[in-house]
């Protein structure tokens, strides 16, 4: 397989993972998977939270695809797709756990419009403590903060909104 085709598969998987992550966050984590995700909408008392199990769950397909493409004789594209899933996971960890939630202490302050928008959107997502009424379920793309605030206000009757989201 051409490295260019592999790179295209990797980049397409990164983009596709944002759509997949949005759907999983909206319909699974804020749906039947709330029993794990709820810990992420509460103050963390230790290093880990139940929501971290989603990282393990979402890593499994990546590991299987990389193993299959490298060791099991599968189509080589599965390696690139598995790497794209892993790449999205690494980017997500960097943005979400390090920059937004500061699970690893740092001095980085978002200055670009893009980074400010993502951080603010995630904070607005966390303004809601319940599984209903939240906004902004993606992570690498977010609607403008004004739009998200309008959505929150419109959903105010069905959501428990925190006054000081992290």
Short mmCIF file of C-alpha atoms in Angstrom, two decimals:
data_model
loop_
_atom_site.label_atom_id
_atom_site.label_comp_id
_atom_site.label_asym_id
_atom_site.label_seq_id
_atom_site.Cartn_x
_atom_site.Cartn_y
_atom_site.Cartn_z
CA UNK A 1 0.00 0.00 0.00
CA UNK A 2 1.24 3.46 -0.86
CA UNK A 3 2.19 5.59 2.16
CA UNK A 4 -0.02 8.34 0.68
CA UNK A 5 -3.05 6.08 0.72
CA UNK A 6 -2.18 5.06 4.27
CA UNK A 7 -1.86 8.70 5.31
CA UNK A 8 -5.21 9.47 3.67
CA UNK A 9 -6.81 6.60 5.60
CA UNK A 10 -5.22 7.87 8.82
CA UNK A 11 -6.48 11.44 8.29
CA UNK A 12 -9.95 10.29 7.20
CA UNK A 13 -10.15 8.17 10.34
CA UNK A 14 -9.15 11.16 12.50
CA UNK A 15 -11.97 13.21 10.94
CA UNK A 16 -14.43 10.35 11.15
CA UNK A 17 -13.60 9.81 14.81
CA UNK A 18 -14.89 13.30 15.65
CA UNK A 19 -18.27 12.31 14.19
CA UNK A 20 -18.15 8.94 15.98
CA UNK A 21 -17.12 10.58 19.27
CA UNK A 22 -19.97 13.11 18.96
CA UNK A 23 -22.52 10.33 18.41
CA UNK A 24 -21.13 8.17 21.23
CA UNK A 25 -21.02 11.11 23.63
CA UNK A 26 -24.53 12.30 22.74
CA UNK A 27 -26.38 9.00 22.40
CA UNK A 28 -24.42 6.53 24.55
CA UNK A 29 -22.59 8.47 27.27
CA UNK A 30 -25.58 10.75 27.87
CA UNK A 31 -27.89 7.77 27.34
CA UNK A 32 -27.50 4.18 28.52
CA UNK A 33 -23.80 4.71 29.33
CA UNK A 34 -24.53 7.54 31.76
CA UNK A 35 -23.72 5.21 34.69
CA UNK A 36 -20.04 5.57 33.71
CA UNK A 37 -20.07 9.07 32.22
CA UNK A 38 -21.89 10.65 35.17
CA UNK A 39 -18.61 10.59 37.12
CA UNK A 40 -17.20 13.04 34.59
CA UNK A 41 -19.94 15.56 35.33
CA UNK A 42 -19.17 15.48 39.05
CA UNK A 43 -16.15 16.75 40.98
CA UNK A 44 -13.32 14.21 40.74
CA UNK A 45 -12.07 12.96 44.10
CA UNK A 46 -9.04 11.00 42.89
CA UNK A 47 -6.82 10.54 39.88
CA UNK A 48 -9.33 8.35 37.99
CA UNK A 49 -13.09 8.41 37.42
CA UNK A 50 -15.47 5.75 36.08
CA UNK A 51 -15.69 7.68 32.80
CA UNK A 52 -12.04 6.76 32.11
CA UNK A 53 -13.21 3.25 31.24
CA UNK A 54 -14.45 4.69 27.94
CA UNK A 55 -10.81 5.27 26.94
CA UNK A 56 -10.15 1.56 27.46
CA UNK A 57 -13.32 0.58 25.60
CA UNK A 58 -12.50 2.83 22.62
CA UNK A 59 -8.86 1.66 22.54
CA UNK A 60 -9.85 -1.97 21.90
CA UNK A 61 -10.81 -1.54 18.20
CA UNK A 62 -7.62 0.44 17.62
CA UNK A 63 -5.47 -2.28 19.16
CA UNK A 64 -7.27 -5.03 17.22
CA UNK A 65 -6.95 -3.18 13.90
CA UNK A 66 -3.26 -2.40 14.39
CA UNK A 67 -2.52 -5.97 15.47
CA UNK A 68 -4.51 -7.37 12.56
CA UNK A 69 -2.74 -5.20 10.02
CA UNK A 70 0.76 -5.71 11.42
CA UNK A 71 0.72 -9.29 12.75
CA UNK A 72 -2.34 -11.18 11.54
CA UNK A 73 -2.03 -10.60 7.80
CA UNK A 74 -5.11 -8.42 7.45
CA UNK A 75 -5.41 -5.67 4.88
CA UNK A 76 -2.64 -3.14 5.63
CA UNK A 77 -5.20 -0.32 5.65
CA UNK A 78 -6.54 -1.66 8.95
CA UNK A 79 -3.23 -0.62 10.55
CA UNK A 80 -3.65 2.95 9.31
CA UNK A 81 -7.27 3.05 10.48
CA UNK A 82 -6.28 1.67 13.89
CA UNK A 83 -3.52 4.27 14.07
CA UNK A 84 -6.07 6.98 13.20
CA UNK A 85 -8.29 5.85 16.07
CA UNK A 86 -5.26 5.89 18.40
CA UNK A 87 -4.24 9.30 17.06
CA UNK A 88 -7.68 10.70 17.81
CA UNK A 89 -7.46 9.24 21.30
CA UNK A 90 -4.10 10.94 21.85
CA UNK A 91 -5.39 14.29 20.57
CA UNK A 92 -8.51 13.93 22.69
CA UNK A 93 -6.42 13.17 25.79
CA UNK A 94 -4.24 16.21 25.12
CA UNK A 95 -7.16 18.60 24.63
CA UNK A 96 -9.66 17.15 27.04
CA UNK A 97 -7.71 15.74 29.97
CA UNK A 98 -4.61 17.92 29.86
CA UNK A 99 -5.70 21.33 28.52
CA UNK A 100 -9.37 21.53 29.59
CA UNK A 101 -9.51 19.50 32.81
CA UNK A 102 -5.82 19.90 33.74
CA UNK A 103 -5.45 16.34 34.93
CA UNK A 104 -1.79 16.94 34.17
CA UNK A 105 -0.75 20.32 35.55
CA UNK A 106 0.61 22.82 33.04
CA UNK A 107 0.93 26.53 32.38
CA UNK A 108 -0.56 26.57 28.90
CA UNK A 109 -3.19 29.26 28.40
CA UNK A 110 -5.32 28.96 25.24
CA UNK A 111 -4.78 32.08 23.16
CA UNK A 112 -5.98 31.16 19.67
CA UNK A 113 -9.64 31.67 18.81
CA UNK A 114 -9.92 27.95 18.02
CA UNK A 115 -8.55 26.78 21.35
CA UNK A 116 -10.59 29.31 23.33
CA UNK A 117 -13.72 28.17 21.49
CA UNK A 118 -13.11 24.48 22.23
CA UNK A 119 -12.32 25.07 25.90
CA UNK A 120 -15.35 27.32 26.39
CA UNK A 121 -17.64 24.86 24.59
CA UNK A 122 -16.50 22.03 26.85
CA UNK A 123 -17.03 24.17 29.92
CA UNK A 124 -20.54 24.97 28.71
CA UNK A 125 -21.09 21.23 28.23
CA UNK A 126 -20.14 20.77 31.89
CA UNK A 127 -22.51 23.51 33.00
CA UNK A 128 -25.16 20.77 33.03
CA UNK A 129 -24.99 18.17 35.80
CA UNK A 130 -27.71 15.89 34.42
CA UNK A 131 -27.68 13.63 31.40
CA UNK A 132 -30.33 15.77 29.67
CA UNK A 133 -29.96 19.33 28.47
CA UNK A 134 -26.22 19.37 27.74
CA UNK A 135 -24.74 21.06 24.66
CA UNK A 136 -21.58 20.54 22.60
CA UNK A 137 -20.89 16.80 22.42
CA UNK A 138 -17.95 16.88 20.00
CA UNK A 139 -14.49 17.94 20.93
CA UNK A 140 -12.34 19.03 18.02
CA UNK A 141 -15.15 21.13 16.58
CA UNK A 142 -17.51 23.28 18.61
CA UNK A 143 -20.28 25.72 17.84
CA UNK A 144 -19.70 29.36 18.85
CA UNK A 145 -20.16 30.02 22.59
CA UNK A 146 -23.05 32.43 22.00
CA UNK A 147 -24.97 29.73 20.15
CA UNK A 148 -24.27 27.18 22.90
CA UNK A 149 -25.40 29.65 25.58
CA UNK A 150 -28.66 30.19 23.68
CA UNK A 151 -29.16 26.42 23.50
CA UNK A 152 -28.48 26.07 27.23
CA UNK A 153 -30.95 28.82 28.04
CA UNK A 154 -33.60 27.20 25.85
CA UNK A 155 -33.01 23.83 27.56
CA UNK A 156 -32.87 25.38 31.03
CA UNK A 157 -36.11 23.85 32.18
CA UNK A 158 -34.90 20.29 31.49
CA UNK A 159 -31.34 20.67 32.73
CA UNK A 160 -29.72 21.15 36.11
CA UNK A 161 -27.28 23.95 35.25
CA UNK A 162 -24.24 24.56 37.43
CA UNK A 163 -23.24 28.12 38.14
CA UNK A 164 -19.51 27.36 38.16
CA UNK A 165 -18.61 24.66 35.59
CA UNK A 166 -14.98 23.52 35.59
#
